[in-house]
Short mmCIF file of C-alpha atoms and ligand atoms in Angstrom, two decimals:
data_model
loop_
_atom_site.label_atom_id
_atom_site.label_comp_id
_atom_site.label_asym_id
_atom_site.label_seq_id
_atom_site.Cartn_x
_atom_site.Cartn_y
_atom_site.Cartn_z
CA UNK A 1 -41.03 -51.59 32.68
CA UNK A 2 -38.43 -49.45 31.00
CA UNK A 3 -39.17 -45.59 31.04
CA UNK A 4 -40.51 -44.12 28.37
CA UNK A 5 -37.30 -41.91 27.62
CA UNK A 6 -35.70 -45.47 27.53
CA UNK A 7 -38.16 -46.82 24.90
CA UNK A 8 -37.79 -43.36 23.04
CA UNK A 9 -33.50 -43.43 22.60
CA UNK A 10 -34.39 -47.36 21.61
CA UNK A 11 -36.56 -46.75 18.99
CA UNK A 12 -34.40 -43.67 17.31
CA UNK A 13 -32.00 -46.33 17.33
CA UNK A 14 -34.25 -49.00 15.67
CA UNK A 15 -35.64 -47.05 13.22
CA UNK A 16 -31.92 -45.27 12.60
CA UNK A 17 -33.33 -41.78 13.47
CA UNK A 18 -30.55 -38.76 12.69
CA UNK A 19 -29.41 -36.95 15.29
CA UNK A 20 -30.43 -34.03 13.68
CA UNK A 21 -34.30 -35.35 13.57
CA UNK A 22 -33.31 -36.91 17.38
CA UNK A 23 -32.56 -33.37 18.53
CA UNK A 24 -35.35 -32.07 16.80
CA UNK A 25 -38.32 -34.13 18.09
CA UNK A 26 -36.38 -33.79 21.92
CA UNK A 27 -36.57 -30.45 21.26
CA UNK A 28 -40.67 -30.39 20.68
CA UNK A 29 -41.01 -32.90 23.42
CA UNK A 30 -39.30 -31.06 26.00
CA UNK A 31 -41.08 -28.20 25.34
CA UNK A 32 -44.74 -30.11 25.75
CA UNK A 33 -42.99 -31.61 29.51
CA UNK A 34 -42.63 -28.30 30.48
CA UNK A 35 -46.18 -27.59 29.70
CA UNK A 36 -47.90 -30.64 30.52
CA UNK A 37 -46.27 -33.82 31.50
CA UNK A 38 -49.32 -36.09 30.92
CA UNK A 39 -49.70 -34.74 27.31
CA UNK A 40 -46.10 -35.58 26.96
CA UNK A 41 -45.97 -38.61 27.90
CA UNK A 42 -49.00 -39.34 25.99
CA UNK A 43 -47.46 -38.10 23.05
CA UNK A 44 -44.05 -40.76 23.96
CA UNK A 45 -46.92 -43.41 23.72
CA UNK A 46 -48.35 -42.78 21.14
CA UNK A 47 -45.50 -42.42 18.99
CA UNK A 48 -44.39 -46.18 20.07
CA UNK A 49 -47.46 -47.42 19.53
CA UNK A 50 -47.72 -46.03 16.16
CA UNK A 51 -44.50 -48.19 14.91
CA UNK A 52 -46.14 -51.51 15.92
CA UNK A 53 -49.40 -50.34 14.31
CA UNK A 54 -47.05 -49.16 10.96
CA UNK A 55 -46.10 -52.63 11.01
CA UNK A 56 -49.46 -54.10 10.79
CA UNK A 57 -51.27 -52.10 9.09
CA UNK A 58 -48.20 -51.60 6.35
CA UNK A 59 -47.28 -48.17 6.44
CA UNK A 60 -44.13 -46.32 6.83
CA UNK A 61 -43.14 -46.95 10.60
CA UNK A 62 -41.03 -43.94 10.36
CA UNK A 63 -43.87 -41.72 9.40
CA UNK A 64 -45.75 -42.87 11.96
CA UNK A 65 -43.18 -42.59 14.98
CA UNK A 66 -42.75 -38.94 13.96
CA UNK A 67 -46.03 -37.96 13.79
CA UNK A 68 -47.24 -39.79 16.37
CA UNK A 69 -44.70 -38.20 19.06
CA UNK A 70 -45.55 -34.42 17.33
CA UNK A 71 -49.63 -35.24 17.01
CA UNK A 72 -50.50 -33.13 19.87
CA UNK A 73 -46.93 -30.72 20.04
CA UNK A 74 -49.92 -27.79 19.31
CA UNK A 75 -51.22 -28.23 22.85
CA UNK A 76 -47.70 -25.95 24.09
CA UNK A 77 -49.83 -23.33 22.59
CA UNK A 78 -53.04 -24.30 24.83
CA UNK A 79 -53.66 -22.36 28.04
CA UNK A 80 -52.35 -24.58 31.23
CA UNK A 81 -55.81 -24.36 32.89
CA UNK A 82 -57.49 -25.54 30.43
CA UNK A 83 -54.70 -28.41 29.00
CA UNK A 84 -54.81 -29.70 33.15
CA UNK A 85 -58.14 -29.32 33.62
CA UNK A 86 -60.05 -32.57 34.64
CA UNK A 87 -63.50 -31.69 35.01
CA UNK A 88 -65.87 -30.88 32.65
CA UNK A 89 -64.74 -28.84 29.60
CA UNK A 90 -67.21 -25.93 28.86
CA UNK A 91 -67.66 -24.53 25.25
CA UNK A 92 -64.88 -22.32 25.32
CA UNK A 93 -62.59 -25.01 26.08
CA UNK A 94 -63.44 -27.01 24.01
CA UNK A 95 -63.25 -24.17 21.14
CA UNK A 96 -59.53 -23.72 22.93
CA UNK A 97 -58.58 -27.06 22.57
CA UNK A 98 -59.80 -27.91 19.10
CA UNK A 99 -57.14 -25.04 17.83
CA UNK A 100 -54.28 -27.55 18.90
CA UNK A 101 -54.01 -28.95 15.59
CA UNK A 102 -54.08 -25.84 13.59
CA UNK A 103 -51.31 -24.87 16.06
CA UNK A 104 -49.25 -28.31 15.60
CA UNK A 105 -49.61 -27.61 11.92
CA UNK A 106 -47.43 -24.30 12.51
CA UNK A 107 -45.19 -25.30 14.82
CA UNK A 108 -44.19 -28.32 12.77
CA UNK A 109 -44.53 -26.63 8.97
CA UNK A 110 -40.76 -26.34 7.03
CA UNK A 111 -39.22 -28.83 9.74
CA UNK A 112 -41.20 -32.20 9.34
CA UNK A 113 -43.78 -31.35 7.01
CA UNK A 114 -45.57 -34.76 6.54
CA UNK A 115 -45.80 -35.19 10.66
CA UNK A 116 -47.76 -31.14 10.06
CA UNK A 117 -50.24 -32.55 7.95
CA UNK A 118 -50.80 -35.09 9.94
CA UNK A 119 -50.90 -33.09 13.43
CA UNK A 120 -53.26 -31.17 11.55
CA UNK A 121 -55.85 -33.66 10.62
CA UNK A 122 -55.54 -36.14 13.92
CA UNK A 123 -59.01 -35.51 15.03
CA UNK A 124 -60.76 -35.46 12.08
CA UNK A 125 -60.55 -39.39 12.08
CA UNK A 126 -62.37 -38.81 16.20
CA UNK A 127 -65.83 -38.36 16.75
CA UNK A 128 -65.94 -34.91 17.55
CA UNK A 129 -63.49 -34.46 14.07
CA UNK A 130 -62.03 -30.78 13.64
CA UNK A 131 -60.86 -29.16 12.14
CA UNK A 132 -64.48 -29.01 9.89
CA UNK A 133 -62.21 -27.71 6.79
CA UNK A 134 -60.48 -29.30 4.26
CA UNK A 135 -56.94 -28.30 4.26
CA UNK A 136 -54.96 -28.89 1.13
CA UNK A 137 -50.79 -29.11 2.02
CA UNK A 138 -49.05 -25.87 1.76
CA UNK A 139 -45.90 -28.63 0.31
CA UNK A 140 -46.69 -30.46 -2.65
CA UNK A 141 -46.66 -34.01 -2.09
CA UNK A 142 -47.07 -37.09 -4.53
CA UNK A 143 -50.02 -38.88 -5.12
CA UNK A 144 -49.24 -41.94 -3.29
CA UNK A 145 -48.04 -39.20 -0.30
CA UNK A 146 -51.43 -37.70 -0.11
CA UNK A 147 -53.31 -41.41 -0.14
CA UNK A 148 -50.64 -42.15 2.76
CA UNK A 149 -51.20 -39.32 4.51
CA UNK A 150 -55.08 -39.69 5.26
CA UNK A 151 -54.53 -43.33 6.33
CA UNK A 152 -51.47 -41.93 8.57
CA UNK A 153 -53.84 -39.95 9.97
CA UNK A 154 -56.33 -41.98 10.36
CA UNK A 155 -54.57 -44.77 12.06
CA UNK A 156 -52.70 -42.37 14.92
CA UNK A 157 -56.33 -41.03 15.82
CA UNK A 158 -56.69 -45.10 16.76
CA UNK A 159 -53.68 -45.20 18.45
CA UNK A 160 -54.74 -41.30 19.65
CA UNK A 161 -57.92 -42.93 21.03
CA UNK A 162 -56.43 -46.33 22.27
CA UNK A 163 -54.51 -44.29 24.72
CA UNK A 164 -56.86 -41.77 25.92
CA UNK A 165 -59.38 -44.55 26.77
CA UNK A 166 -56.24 -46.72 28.21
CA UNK A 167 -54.96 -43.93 30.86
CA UNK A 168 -56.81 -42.38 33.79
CA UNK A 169 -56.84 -38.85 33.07
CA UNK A 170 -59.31 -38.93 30.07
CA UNK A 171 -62.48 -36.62 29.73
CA UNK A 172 -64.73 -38.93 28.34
CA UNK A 173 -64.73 -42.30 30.58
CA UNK A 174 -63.38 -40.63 33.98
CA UNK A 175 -61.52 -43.59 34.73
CA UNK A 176 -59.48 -46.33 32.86
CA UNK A 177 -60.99 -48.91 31.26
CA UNK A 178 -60.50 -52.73 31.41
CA UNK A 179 -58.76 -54.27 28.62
CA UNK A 180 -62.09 -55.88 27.74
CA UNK A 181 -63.75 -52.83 28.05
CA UNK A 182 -61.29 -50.58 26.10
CA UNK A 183 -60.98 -53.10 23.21
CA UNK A 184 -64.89 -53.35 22.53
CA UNK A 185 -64.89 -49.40 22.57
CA UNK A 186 -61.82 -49.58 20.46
CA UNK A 187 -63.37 -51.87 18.27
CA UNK A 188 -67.12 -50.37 17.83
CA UNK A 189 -65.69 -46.92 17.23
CA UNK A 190 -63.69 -48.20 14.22
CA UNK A 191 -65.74 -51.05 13.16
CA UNK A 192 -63.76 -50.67 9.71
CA UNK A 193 -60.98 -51.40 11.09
CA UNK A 194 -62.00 -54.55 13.17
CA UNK A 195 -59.77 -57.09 12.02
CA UNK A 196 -56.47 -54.62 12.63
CA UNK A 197 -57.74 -54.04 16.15
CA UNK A 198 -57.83 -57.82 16.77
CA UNK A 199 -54.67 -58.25 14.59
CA UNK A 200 -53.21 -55.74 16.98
CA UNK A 201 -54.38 -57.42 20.09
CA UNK A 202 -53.71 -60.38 19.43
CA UNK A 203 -49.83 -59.37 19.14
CA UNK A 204 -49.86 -57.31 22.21
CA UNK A 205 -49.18 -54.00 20.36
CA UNK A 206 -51.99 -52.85 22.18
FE1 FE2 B 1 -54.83 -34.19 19.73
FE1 FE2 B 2 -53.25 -37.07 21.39
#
């Protein structure tokens, strides 16, 4: 299996990233490894992931690379103790940890604005979903923009989800899950979505 940092230099080359948007999303990354190295190589993951799910569900794979790999780049502002914690999260927390989008959202606003938008609405597509307000974008986008962005969004909290409930260290299940297991999760909590999560399967994106 090739490291992560391997798959990441292939896929700026794939998708012909700049160097200046290269530099730009090391930059963020290194600065969530020095936090947290779960959360970033989570966030590696999930940004892979997100170009084989572009491809199948027909959205920009682009897009979806650079949010996916900034989605959770708000967490650098989350206390360590509570970011590493593995027991049980208590109120405050969880009230601590649901401001990671909000902070994403700042951290990434005037350098890749569409990958802030999305940072900023990545849970609301989750069960818990937060932020509860409706945030209108500070940029103007078009029309088609703003339909893409929601279903952006909305398919990285998949991906989001697919790899929480696929590594060890998640809150929720306390352990990994099977395959089995994690697809019929995967598939019940986006029943909408079925036929993409069996597309998806099926090709060994996930
Ligand atoms: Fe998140
Ligand atoms: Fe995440």
């Amino acid at each position: 299996m090739k490291s992560l940092e391997k798959q990441l230099e292939e896929m700026y080359d794939r998708l012909g990233v700049s160097e200046k948007n290269q530099g730009s999303i090391n930059t963020y990354l290194s600065m969530l490894r020095l936090k947290d190295q779960a959360t970033y190589e989570h966030s590696i993951r999930v940004g892979l992931l997100g170009v084989g799910v572009a491809e199948y569900a027909d959205l920009d794979k682009k897009a979806m690379f650079f949010a996916g790999t900034l989605h959770d780049i708000g967490k650098i502002m989350i206390r360590p103790e509570v970011l590493k914690k593995s027991g049980k999260y208590t109120k405050k927390d969880i009230r601590e940890m649901q401001q990671h989008p909000k902070y994403g959202y700042r951290l990434l606003s005037g350098v890749h604005d569409f990958s802030a938008e999305v940072a900023l609405r990545h849970h609301k597509y989750q069960s818990m979903s937060y932020p509860k307000k409706n945030y209108k974008p500070k940029v103007h986008f078009s029309k088609d923009t703003m339909i893409n962005l929601d279903l952006h969004a909305k398919m990285l909290a998949i991906v989001d989800f697919y790899d929480a409930i696929n590594t060890r260290d998640n809150q929720k299940f306390g352990k990994k899950l099977s395959k089995e297991e994690a697809k019929r999760v995967l598939t019940k909590t986006y029943s909408e979505h079925k036929d993409l999560i069996e597309e998806l399967y099926l090709n060994q994106v996930f």
